[in-house]
Amino acid sequence: MDRRAFLTSLGLAAAGSQLACASVAQNVGTGRRLRRVGIQLYTLRDDAKRDLERTLADIAGAGYKDVELLSSMNNFGMPPARLRQVLDQNGLRAPSTHVGVGELNDLDRQLADAATLGHKYIVLASLPGNERTLDDYKRWADRLTDLGRRSITHGRWAR
């Protein structure tokens, strides 16, 4: 290949890549649009500790429709029935909550709260930091499978 053919090929490749990028950029706005965008309350936990009602109102004011609650922080001491009222007042839904390992020990309570708050998902935030062996993971897999089976009978998913 001579220099002229090489430069022609290089130019065509560069132009082709730019045309492909422009084509993709045109289609970005016509693709799938998100209908609902939520926020994890953990990201605003300091504000929520100070004033949960105000924090939820601010979340709604910013345009969010969904919020993931924090059962692992006992929803900052607000009883589930009252929290449901606050969510409703602000037009928010709470399709999920984060729980810690301790909250899984009382799954029946978590399921009852989930029914009140409208959770579809109960998410285990993380495994204990000192339980990272293969045997530990196997035990957790068995336990989470059992919790998932129990949860699904209540129309919830424990993950």
Coordinates of N, CA, C and O in Angstrom, one line a residue, residues 2 14 33 45 59 61 63-64 75 80 82 89-90 93 99 105 111 113 121 143 146 153 155 157:
D2 N 0.6 2.1 -0.9 CA 1.4 3.3 -1.0 C 0.9 4.4 0.0 O -0.2 4.2 0.6
A14 N -11.7 7.7 9.5 CA -12.0 8.8 10.4 C -13.4 9.4 10.1 O -14.2 9.6 11.0
R33 N -37.2 6.3 27.4 CA -37.2 7.3 28.5 C -37.6 6.7 29.8 O -38.5 5.9 29.9
R45 N -28.9 10.7 54.4 CA -29.2 10.2 55.8 C -28.9 11.3 56.9 O -29.7 11.3 57.9
I59 N -37.1 16.1 48.7 CA -37.0 15.1 47.6 C -38.1 15.2 46.6 O -37.8 15.2 45.4
G61 N -39.9 17.8 46.1 CA -39.8 19.1 45.5 C -38.8 19.1 44.4 O -38.9 19.9 43.4
G63 N -38.4 16.8 42.3 CA -39.0 16.1 41.2 C -38.9 14.5 41.3 O -39.4 13.9 40.4
Y64 N -38.4 14.0 42.4 CA -38.3 12.6 42.5 C -39.7 12.0 42.8 O -40.5 12.7 43.5
N75 N -35.8 3.7 59.8 CA -36.5 4.8 59.2 C -36.5 6.1 60.1 O -37.4 6.8 60.2
P80 N -44.0 3.1 60.8 CA -44.4 2.9 59.4 C -45.7 3.6 59.0 O -45.8 4.1 57.9
R82 N -47.1 6.4 60.1 CA -46.8 7.8 60.0 C -46.0 8.1 58.7 O -46.2 9.0 58.0
Q89 N -48.4 12.3 51.4 CA -48.6 13.8 51.3 C -47.7 14.4 50.3 O -48.0 15.4 49.7
N90 N -46.5 13.7 50.1 CA -45.5 14.3 49.1 C -45.5 13.6 47.8 O -44.7 13.9 46.9
R93 N -43.5 7.3 46.4 CA -43.6 5.9 46.7 C -42.3 5.3 47.2 O -41.2 5.9 46.9
V99 N -32.0 -3.1 54.3 CA -32.0 -3.6 55.7 C -30.6 -4.1 56.0 O -29.8 -4.4 55.1
N105 N -33.4 -10.8 61.0 CA -33.7 -11.7 62.1 C -35.2 -11.6 62.4 O -35.7 -12.5 63.1
L111 N -41.7 -7.7 56.8 CA -42.7 -7.9 55.8 C -44.0 -7.1 56.1 O -44.6 -6.6 55.2
D113 N -44.0 -4.2 57.8 CA -43.7 -2.8 57.5 C -43.7 -2.6 56.0 O -44.2 -1.6 55.5
Y121 N -39.5 -4.6 47.3 CA -38.2 -5.2 47.5 C -37.7 -4.9 48.9 O -37.8 -3.7 49.3
R143 N -29.4 -19.0 53.4 CA -30.3 -18.2 54.3 C -31.1 -17.2 53.4 O -32.3 -17.0 53.6
D146 N -33.9 -18.9 51.6 CA -35.0 -19.2 52.5 C -35.8 -17.9 52.8 O -37.0 -18.0 52.7
T153 N -44.1 -15.2 49.4 CA -45.5 -15.6 49.8 C -46.3 -14.4 50.3 O -47.5 -14.4 50.3
G155 N -45.8 -11.4 48.7 CA -45.8 -10.5 47.5 C -44.6 -9.6 47.6 O -44.6 -8.5 47.0
W157 N -40.0 -9.3 47.6 CA -38.8 -9.9 47.2 C -37.7 -9.5 48.2 O -37.5 -8.3 48.4

